[in-house]
């Protein structure tokens, strides 16, 4: 059955669909970055809420800043903005159609997007625009006002191209019209994502008008959040499984694990949906949760990604079946990552890690090693390097994390241990590859990427461990290097 609103009631019996009246929903949230994660996470929580008969004035409107997002928008438009979510654990798959998105503004059309942002019905603007979308200097974590895209928006505030420029233009309109400002809610994997977003919007505003910057600081809320659900990209494999097993023809379904978590600070300028009714945890301070998640889960993903990539392993669950990779994950988590994570309310970190180990090993999810290897230049400074910095400050050993860093560097050389070519897998691939080539003979070349490593790159202790790990990787390959590390012989 081709997915559409009209076809919902004739879907196969094993496919769940919205129990609320779709036409009665009204918009409340504008979301930038309608990719797979958003559709597996926020859109599902809202669908649960609407199914519970609550918050029907909080439906989603999609938005995007790139022309390239038109393709996704067209697919969703043809199926009345509906998305099929397939959840899968070891035992079974289940499918549900979600209906929480009701519209999608034309991508990259600044005037249409600003008009929507000025609509008083929109009370929250949320975003999943990737770790690289925030114009922050990776090493310092501080907004970079000199970025050319930000400079361009500062010079043309009425025709912005970035999410930050658009949000600001929307806020300016609302302020002039006496409409309450919306809340800006980042759902990206960035430590202190709310604060980072505030830095971006306020930083851009101060380039335009200091008075505007002060007004944003005083009147707009930017709650921090911790978001979690492993959500791979969609390929023909997923479309085929959905058609074969569930009889649904969806142009852009999302496959993900059953687990999901959302911890959010309760700071909203113009109300919010009652998300606590559907499992969202509201807390005064998200920091302990996000440090735990980003370091243990995202850092763990980084730890398995690069050795698996160098060993030509395709799927993440296959990486977890390889004892050297799983052993590396286990050792680096226990020896170096978990000890640097401060206590989290009502959470046992060892239990948290055990669950993550199980989630990574889920054989049905179809997550790829290549997806985890993507964008190290933006991810390592958030997922790995802060842990290294903490350990160095405390005088604690960094051998495992230095090896993780060396595996990333070795991967960016662009060739696996068997000699297979690694296609570009980072927005800054040319730079990463050139630096990795130089680092083969001169490992310290890698650590001089000051915007990525910051102080960690200047540490003699780290440089020594890194150089030894990288040299061993080049001389003996990832398998032998991991074998030595696990045996305490590296
Ligand atoms: P995706 O590629 O499916 O979607 C990313 C979206 O962001 C696309 O719409 C893209 O056009 C847009 N985008 C990219 N760069 C941008 C920029 N500079 N400015 C504005 N928009 C931009 O990826 P996804 O799986 O949906 O993941 C997106 C983000 O969600 C991740 O980077 C991460 O921060 C967060 N997240 C993802 C997962 C996951 O498992 N996939 C889990 C937790 C959090």
Coordinates of C-alpha atoms and ligand atoms in Angstrom, one line a residue:
X1 CA 0.0 0.0 0.0
X2 CA 1.4 3.4 -1.0
X3 CA 1.5 5.5 2.2
X4 CA -1.0 8.4 2.4
X5 CA -3.6 9.8 4.8
X6 CA -6.4 8.2 2.7
X7 CA -4.7 4.8 2.8
X8 CA -4.2 4.7 6.6
X9 CA -7.3 2.7 7.5
X10 CA -6.4 0.1 4.8
X11 CA -2.9 -0.5 6.0
X12 CA -2.1 -4.1 7.0
X13 CA -3.2 -5.0 10.5
X14 CA 0.4 -5.2 11.9
X15 CA 1.1 -1.5 11.1
X16 CA -0.1 1.0 13.7
X17 CA -1.2 4.4 12.7
X18 CA -2.4 7.7 14.3
X19 CA -5.6 7.4 16.4
X20 CA -6.1 11.1 16.5
X21 CA -7.8 13.2 13.9
X22 CA -5.0 14.4 11.7
X23 CA -6.9 17.3 10.3
X24 CA -7.5 18.7 13.7
X25 CA -3.8 19.2 14.6
X26 CA -2.5 22.8 14.5
X27 CA 1.1 23.9 14.2
X28 CA 3.2 24.7 17.3
X29 CA 6.8 23.7 16.5
X30 CA 9.0 24.6 13.5
X31 CA 11.8 22.1 13.1
X32 CA 15.1 22.7 11.2
X33 CA 16.8 19.5 9.9
X34 CA 14.1 17.0 9.1
X35 CA 16.4 14.1 8.9
X36 CA 16.1 10.6 10.2
X37 CA 16.9 11.3 13.9
X38 CA 14.2 14.0 14.3
X39 CA 11.6 11.7 12.7
X40 CA 12.6 8.8 15.0
X41 CA 12.7 10.9 18.2
X42 CA 10.9 14.2 18.7
X43 CA 8.2 13.3 16.0
X44 CA 7.6 10.0 17.8
X45 CA 7.2 11.5 21.3
X46 CA 4.7 14.0 19.8
X47 CA 2.9 11.2 18.0
X48 CA 2.6 9.4 21.3
X49 CA 1.3 12.6 22.9
X50 CA -1.3 13.2 20.2
X51 CA -2.4 9.5 20.5
X52 CA -3.0 10.2 24.2
X53 CA -5.4 13.0 23.2
X54 CA -3.0 15.7 24.4
X55 CA -1.3 18.8 22.9
X56 CA -3.0 18.8 19.5
X57 CA -1.9 22.4 19.0
X58 CA 1.8 21.4 19.0
X59 CA 2.1 19.7 15.6
X60 CA 5.4 20.0 13.7
X61 CA 6.2 22.1 10.6
X62 CA 9.4 21.1 8.8
X63 CA 12.1 23.5 7.6
X64 CA 15.5 23.4 6.1
X65 CA 18.2 25.7 4.8
X66 CA 19.6 23.7 1.9
X67 CA 18.2 23.3 -1.6
X68 CA 19.2 19.6 -1.2
X69 CA 16.4 19.2 1.4
X70 CA 13.8 19.6 -1.3
X71 CA 14.1 15.9 -2.3
X72 CA 13.2 14.7 1.2
X73 CA 10.4 17.3 1.4
X74 CA 9.0 16.1 -1.9
X75 CA 8.9 12.5 -0.7
X76 CA 7.1 13.4 2.5
X77 CA 4.7 15.7 0.6
X78 CA 3.6 12.8 -1.6
X79 CA 2.6 10.9 1.5
X80 CA 0.9 13.7 3.4
X81 CA 4.0 14.2 5.7
X82 CA 3.5 10.8 7.2
X83 CA 6.6 8.7 8.2
X84 CA 6.7 5.0 9.0
X85 CA 9.0 4.1 11.9
X86 CA 10.3 0.6 12.2
X87 CA 11.6 -0.4 15.6
X88 CA 13.7 -3.5 15.9
X89 CA 15.4 -5.5 18.6
X90 CA 16.9 -8.9 18.5
X91 CA 13.5 -10.6 18.4
X92 CA 11.1 -8.6 16.3
X93 CA 10.4 -5.6 14.1
X94 CA 7.3 -3.5 14.6
X95 CA 6.0 -0.7 12.4
X96 CA 4.0 2.4 13.1
X97 CA 3.0 5.4 11.0
X98 CA 3.5 8.7 12.7
X99 CA 1.5 11.8 11.8
X100 CA 2.9 14.6 14.0
X101 CA 4.3 16.6 11.1
X102 CA 1.7 18.5 9.2
X103 CA 3.6 20.8 6.9
X104 CA 7.1 21.6 5.6
X105 CA 8.1 25.1 4.5
X106 CA 9.9 25.3 1.1
X107 CA 13.6 24.6 1.9
X108 CA 16.0 27.5 1.5
X109 CA 13.2 30.0 1.0
X110 CA 14.2 32.7 3.5
X111 CA 11.1 34.8 3.2
X112 CA 8.7 31.8 3.6
X113 CA 10.7 30.5 6.6
X114 CA 10.8 33.9 8.3
X115 CA 7.0 34.4 7.8
X116 CA 6.4 31.0 9.5
X117 CA 8.8 32.0 12.3
X118 CA 6.8 35.2 12.9
X119 CA 3.5 33.3 13.1
X120 CA 2.4 33.4 16.8
X121 CA 1.2 29.8 16.5
X122 CA 4.9 28.7 16.4
X123 CA 6.0 28.7 20.0
X124 CA 9.0 26.4 19.8
X125 CA 11.8 26.3 17.1
X126 CA 13.7 23.0 17.4
X127 CA 16.7 21.7 15.4
X128 CA 18.8 18.7 14.5
X129 CA 21.3 20.3 12.2
X130 CA 24.3 18.0 13.0
X131 CA 27.3 18.7 15.2
X132 CA 28.9 20.8 12.4
X133 CA 25.9 23.1 12.1
X134 CA 26.7 25.5 15.0
X135 CA 29.6 27.6 13.8
X136 CA 31.6 26.8 17.0
X137 CA 35.3 26.8 17.1
X138 CA 35.7 23.0 18.0
X139 CA 38.6 23.4 20.4
X140 CA 37.2 26.2 22.5
X141 CA 33.5 25.4 22.1
X142 CA 32.9 29.1 21.5
X143 CA 30.9 30.6 18.7
X144 CA 33.0 31.7 15.7
X145 CA 31.6 35.1 14.6
X146 CA 34.1 35.2 11.8
X147 CA 32.8 32.2 10.0
X148 CA 32.0 33.4 6.4
X149 CA 28.4 32.2 6.5
X150 CA 27.8 34.1 9.8
X151 CA 29.5 37.2 8.4
X152 CA 27.3 36.9 5.3
X153 CA 24.1 36.8 7.5
X154 CA 25.3 39.7 9.6
X155 CA 25.7 41.7 6.4
X156 CA 22.3 40.8 5.1
X157 CA 20.0 40.2 8.1
X158 CA 16.8 40.4 5.9
X159 CA 18.0 37.5 3.6
X160 CA 19.8 35.1 5.9
X161 CA 21.0 31.6 4.8
X162 CA 21.9 30.0 8.1
X163 CA 19.5 28.6 10.7
X164 CA 20.8 31.2 13.2
X165 CA 20.2 34.1 10.7
X166 CA 16.7 32.8 10.1
X167 CA 15.9 32.4 13.8
X168 CA 17.1 35.9 14.4
X169 CA 15.1 37.4 11.6
X170 CA 12.0 35.6 12.9
X171 CA 12.7 37.0 16.4
X172 CA 13.1 40.5 15.1
X173 CA 9.7 40.3 13.4
X174 CA 8.0 39.0 16.5
X175 CA 9.6 41.7 18.7
X176 CA 8.4 44.4 16.3
X177 CA 4.9 43.0 16.3
X178 CA 4.8 42.5 20.1
X179 CA 4.5 38.7 19.7
X180 CA 6.2 36.6 22.4
X181 CA 9.5 35.1 21.3
X182 CA 9.6 31.3 20.7
X183 CA 11.8 28.9 22.6
X184 CA 14.8 27.7 20.7
X185 CA 15.4 24.0 21.4
X186 CA 18.5 22.2 20.0
X187 CA 18.3 18.4 19.9
X188 CA 21.8 17.9 18.5
X189 CA 24.6 15.8 20.2
X190 CA 26.6 18.8 21.5
X191 CA 27.6 19.3 25.1
X192 CA 25.4 22.2 26.4
X193 CA 23.5 22.3 23.1
X194 CA 21.1 25.0 24.4
X195 CA 24.0 27.3 25.5
X196 CA 25.8 26.7 22.2
X197 CA 22.7 27.6 20.3
X198 CA 22.2 30.7 22.4
X199 CA 25.8 31.7 21.8
X200 CA 25.2 31.4 18.0
X201 CA 21.9 33.4 18.0
X202 CA 23.2 36.1 20.4
X203 CA 26.6 36.1 18.8
X204 CA 25.1 36.8 15.4
X205 CA 22.7 39.4 16.9
X206 CA 25.6 41.3 18.4
X207 CA 27.2 41.7 15.0
X208 CA 24.0 43.3 13.8
X209 CA 22.7 45.3 16.8
X210 CA 23.9 45.1 20.5
X211 CA 20.4 46.1 21.6
X212 CA 18.9 43.2 19.8
X213 CA 21.5 40.9 21.3
X214 CA 20.6 42.1 24.8
X215 CA 16.9 41.6 24.1
X216 CA 17.5 38.0 22.9
X217 CA 19.6 37.2 26.0
X218 CA 16.8 38.5 28.2
X219 CA 13.7 37.2 26.5
X220 CA 14.5 33.9 24.6
X221 CA 14.9 30.5 26.3
X222 CA 17.4 28.0 25.0
X223 CA 16.9 24.8 27.1
X224 CA 19.6 22.2 27.1
X225 CA 18.7 18.6 26.2
X226 CA 20.1 15.1 26.1
X227 CA 18.6 13.1 23.2
X228 CA 19.2 9.4 22.5
X229 CA 18.0 6.9 19.9
X230 CA 20.3 5.1 17.5
X231 CA 18.9 5.9 14.1
X232 CA 20.7 4.8 10.9
X233 CA 20.3 6.4 7.5
X234 CA 17.6 4.9 5.2
X235 CA 18.7 2.9 2.2
X236 CA 16.9 0.7 -0.4
X237 CA 17.4 -2.2 2.1
X238 CA 15.1 -0.5 4.6
X239 CA 12.5 0.4 2.0
X240 CA 12.5 -3.2 0.8
X241 CA 12.1 -4.7 4.3
X242 CA 9.2 -2.4 4.9
X243 CA 7.5 -3.4 1.7
X244 CA 8.2 -7.1 2.1
X245 CA 7.4 -7.5 5.8
X246 CA 4.7 -4.9 6.3
X247 CA 3.3 -4.2 2.8
X248 CA 3.9 -0.5 3.2
X249 CA 5.4 1.6 0.3
X250 CA 7.0 4.5 2.1
X251 CA 9.5 6.6 0.1
X252 CA 11.5 7.6 3.2
X253 CA 10.9 5.4 6.2
X254 CA 13.0 5.4 9.4
X255 CA 14.5 2.3 11.0
X256 CA 15.7 2.5 14.6
X257 CA 16.2 0.7 17.9
X258 CA 13.3 0.5 20.4
X259 CA 15.3 2.4 23.1
X260 CA 14.8 6.2 23.3
X261 CA 15.5 8.8 25.9
X262 CA 15.0 12.6 26.1
X263 CA 16.1 14.7 29.1
X264 CA 15.2 18.3 28.8
X265 CA 15.4 21.5 30.9
X266 CA 12.0 23.1 31.7
X267 CA 12.7 26.6 30.3
X268 CA 10.3 27.7 27.6
X269 CA 9.3 31.2 26.7
X270 CA 5.8 30.6 25.3
X271 CA 4.7 27.2 26.7
X272 CA 5.4 23.6 25.7
X273 CA 3.6 20.4 25.0
X274 CA 3.1 18.2 28.1
X275 CA 5.9 15.8 27.1
X276 CA 6.3 14.5 30.6
X277 CA 3.2 12.5 29.9
X278 CA 5.0 10.5 27.2
X279 CA 8.3 9.8 29.0
X280 CA 10.4 12.9 28.6
X281 CA 12.4 13.6 31.7
X282 CA 12.3 17.3 32.8
X283 CA 15.3 18.2 35.0
X284 CA 16.7 21.5 36.3
X285 CA 20.2 20.7 34.8
X286 CA 20.8 18.4 31.9
X287 CA 24.6 18.6 32.1
X288 CA 25.3 15.4 34.0
X289 CA 23.1 13.4 31.6
X290 CA 24.6 14.8 28.4
X291 CA 28.2 14.4 29.7
X292 CA 27.3 10.7 30.4
X293 CA 25.6 10.2 27.0
X294 CA 28.1 12.0 24.9
X295 CA 31.2 10.5 26.5
X296 CA 30.0 6.9 27.0
X297 CA 27.7 6.4 24.1
X298 CA 29.0 8.7 21.4
X299 CA 32.6 8.3 22.6
X300 CA 31.9 4.5 22.5
X301 CA 30.6 4.7 18.9
X302 CA 33.8 6.6 18.0
X303 CA 35.9 3.9 19.7
X304 CA 34.4 1.0 17.7
X305 CA 34.0 2.9 14.4
X306 CA 37.6 3.5 13.3
X307 CA 39.1 0.0 14.1
X308 CA 36.1 -1.6 12.4
X309 CA 36.5 0.7 9.4
X310 CA 40.1 -0.2 9.1
X311 CA 39.2 -3.9 9.2
X312 CA 36.6 -3.5 6.4
X313 CA 33.7 -4.3 8.7
X314 CA 30.4 -3.0 7.3
X315 CA 27.7 -3.1 10.0
X316 CA 28.0 -2.0 13.6
X317 CA 26.7 -5.3 15.0
X318 CA 29.4 -7.1 13.1
X319 CA 32.0 -4.8 14.7
X320 CA 30.5 -5.8 18.1
X321 CA 31.0 -9.5 17.1
X322 CA 34.7 -8.9 16.5
X323 CA 36.3 -9.6 19.9
X324 CA 39.1 -7.2 19.3
X325 CA 36.7 -4.3 18.6
X326 CA 34.4 -5.2 21.5
X327 CA 37.3 -5.7 23.8
X328 CA 38.7 -2.3 22.8
X329 CA 35.4 -0.7 23.6
X330 CA 35.1 -2.4 26.9
X331 CA 38.7 -1.6 28.0
X332 CA 38.7 2.0 26.9
X333 CA 35.3 2.6 28.6
X334 CA 36.3 1.1 31.9
X335 CA 39.9 2.3 32.0
X336 CA 39.5 5.8 30.7
X337 CA 36.0 7.1 29.8
X338 CA 33.6 6.1 32.6
X339 CA 36.0 7.2 35.4
X340 CA 35.9 10.7 33.9
X341 CA 32.1 10.9 34.0
X342 CA 30.7 12.7 37.1
X343 CA 27.8 11.0 38.9
X344 CA 24.4 11.3 37.3
X345 CA 21.2 11.4 39.4
X346 CA 19.5 8.0 39.8
X347 CA 21.8 6.4 37.3
X348 CA 24.4 3.6 37.7
X349 CA 27.1 4.2 35.1
X350 CA 28.0 0.6 34.8
X351 CA 24.3 -0.3 34.1
X352 CA 24.2 2.5 31.6
X353 CA 27.3 1.1 29.8
X354 CA 25.9 -2.5 29.8
X355 CA 22.8 -1.3 28.1
X356 CA 24.8 0.6 25.5
X357 CA 26.9 -2.5 24.8
X358 CA 23.7 -4.4 24.2
X359 CA 22.2 -1.6 22.0
X360 CA 25.4 -1.5 19.8
X361 CA 25.2 -5.2 19.4
X362 CA 21.6 -5.3 18.2
X363 CA 21.9 -7.3 15.0
X364 CA 18.7 -6.0 13.4
X365 CA 19.3 -2.3 13.4
X366 CA 21.5 -2.2 10.3
X367 CA 23.5 0.7 11.5
X368 CA 26.7 1.1 9.5
X369 CA 30.3 1.6 10.6
X370 CA 30.7 4.2 7.9
X371 CA 27.9 6.4 9.5
X372 CA 29.8 6.2 12.8
X373 CA 33.1 7.2 11.2
X374 CA 31.5 10.3 9.5
X375 CA 32.5 13.8 10.5
X376 CA 35.2 13.0 13.0
X377 CA 36.5 16.6 12.7
X378 CA 33.3 17.9 14.3
X379 CA 32.6 14.9 16.5
X380 CA 36.0 14.1 18.1
X381 CA 36.2 17.5 19.9
X382 CA 32.8 16.8 21.5
X383 CA 32.9 13.0 22.1
X384 CA 36.6 12.2 22.9
X385 CA 38.9 15.1 23.3
X386 CA 37.2 16.5 26.5
X387 CA 37.8 13.2 28.2
X388 CA 41.4 13.2 27.2
X389 CA 41.7 16.8 28.5
X390 CA 40.2 15.8 31.9
X391 CA 42.6 12.8 32.2
X392 CA 45.6 14.9 31.4
X393 CA 44.6 17.5 33.9
X394 CA 44.4 14.8 36.6
X395 CA 47.7 13.2 35.6
X396 CA 46.0 10.0 34.6
X397 CA 47.1 7.7 31.7
X398 CA 45.6 8.3 28.2
X399 CA 46.9 5.3 26.3
X400 CA 43.5 4.0 25.2
X401 CA 42.2 7.4 24.1
X402 CA 45.5 8.1 22.3
X403 CA 45.0 4.9 20.4
X404 CA 41.4 5.9 19.6
X405 CA 42.7 9.2 18.2
X406 CA 45.4 7.4 16.2
X407 CA 42.8 5.0 14.7
X408 CA 40.8 8.0 13.6
X409 CA 44.0 9.6 12.0
X410 CA 44.9 6.3 10.4
X411 CA 41.3 6.1 9.0
X412 CA 41.5 9.6 7.5
X413 CA 44.5 8.4 5.4
X414 CA 41.7 7.1 3.2
X415 CA 42.7 3.4 3.0
X416 CA 41.8 0.4 5.1
X417 CA 44.4 -2.2 6.3
X418 CA 43.5 -4.3 3.3
X419 CA 44.2 -1.4 1.0
X420 CA 40.5 -0.7 0.2
X421 CA 39.8 2.9 -0.5
X422 CA 37.8 4.9 2.1
X423 CA 35.6 7.4 0.3
X424 CA 35.5 10.9 1.7
X425 CA 33.7 10.7 5.0
X426 CA 34.0 14.1 6.6
X427 CA 33.0 17.6 5.6
X428 CA 36.7 18.5 6.0
X429 CA 38.0 15.4 4.3
X430 CA 40.6 17.0 2.1
X431 CA 42.2 18.6 5.1
X432 CA 41.9 15.5 7.3
X433 CA 43.4 13.3 4.6
X434 CA 46.3 15.6 3.8
X435 CA 47.1 15.9 7.5
X436 CA 46.8 12.1 8.0
X437 CA 49.3 11.6 5.1
X438 CA 51.7 14.0 6.7
X439 CA 51.2 12.3 10.1
X440 CA 52.3 8.9 8.8
X441 CA 55.9 9.9 9.1
X442 CA 55.4 12.8 11.5
X443 CA 52.6 12.0 13.9
X444 CA 52.8 15.4 15.6
X445 CA 51.5 16.9 12.3
X446 CA 48.0 15.5 13.3
X447 CA 48.1 17.1 16.7
X448 CA 48.9 20.6 15.4
X449 CA 45.3 20.9 14.3
X450 CA 44.8 23.3 17.1
X451 CA 41.1 24.0 16.3
X452 CA 40.4 20.3 17.0
X453 CA 42.9 19.3 19.7
X454 CA 43.5 22.6 21.5
X455 CA 45.6 22.1 24.7
X456 CA 45.5 18.3 24.3
X457 CA 47.5 18.7 21.1
X458 CA 50.2 20.5 23.1
X459 CA 50.6 17.9 25.8
X460 CA 53.9 15.9 25.6
X461 CA 52.3 13.0 27.4
X462 CA 49.5 12.7 24.8
X463 CA 51.8 13.3 21.9
X464 CA 54.1 10.5 22.9
X465 CA 51.2 8.0 23.4
X466 CA 49.6 9.1 20.1
X467 CA 52.8 8.8 18.1
X468 CA 53.5 5.3 19.5
X469 CA 50.0 4.1 18.7
X470 CA 50.0 5.6 15.2
X471 CA 53.4 4.1 14.4
X472 CA 52.2 0.7 15.6
X473 CA 49.1 0.9 13.5
X474 CA 51.2 1.7 10.4
X475 CA 53.8 -1.0 11.2
X476 CA 51.4 -3.8 12.2
X477 CA 47.8 -2.9 11.4
X478 CA 44.7 -2.4 13.5
X479 CA 44.4 -6.1 14.5
X480 CA 47.8 -6.5 16.0
X481 CA 47.8 -3.1 17.6
X482 CA 44.5 -3.8 19.4
X483 CA 45.8 -7.3 20.4
X484 CA 48.8 -5.6 22.0
X485 CA 46.7 -3.0 23.7
X486 CA 44.3 -5.5 25.1
X487 CA 47.2 -7.6 26.4
X488 CA 48.8 -4.6 28.0
X489 CA 51.7 -4.8 25.6
X490 CA 51.2 -1.6 23.5
Ligands
LIG1 P1 20.4 13.3 8.8 O1 21.6 13.4 7.8 O2 19.3 12.4 8.5 O3 19.7 14.8 8.9 C1 20.5 15.9 9.2 C2 19.7 17.1 8.8 O4 20.4 18.3 9.1 C3 19.4 17.2 7.3 O5 18.1 17.7 7.1 C4 20.4 18.2 6.8 O6 20.1 18.9 5.7 C5 20.5 19.2 8.0 N1 21.8 19.9 8.1 C6 23.0 19.4 8.0 N2 24.0 20.4 8.2 C7 23.3 21.5 8.4 C8 23.7 22.9 8.7 N3 24.9 23.2 8.7 N4 22.7 23.8 8.9 C9 21.4 23.4 8.8 N5 21.0 22.2 8.6 C10 21.9 21.2 8.4 O7 21.1 13.0 10.2 P2 20.3 12.5 11.5 O8 20.6 11.1 11.7 O9 19.0 13.0 11.5 O10 21.2 13.2 12.6 C11 21.2 14.6 12.8 C12 21.7 15.0 14.1 O11 20.9 14.5 15.2 C13 23.1 14.4 14.5 O12 24.2 15.1 13.9 C14 23.1 14.4 16.0 O13 23.5 15.7 16.5 C15 21.6 14.2 16.3 N6 21.4 12.8 16.8 C16 21.4 11.8 15.9 C17 21.3 10.5 16.3 C18 21.3 9.3 15.4 O14 21.4 8.2 15.9 N7 21.1 9.5 14.1 C19 21.1 10.3 17.7 C20 21.1 11.3 18.6 C21 21.3 12.6 18.1

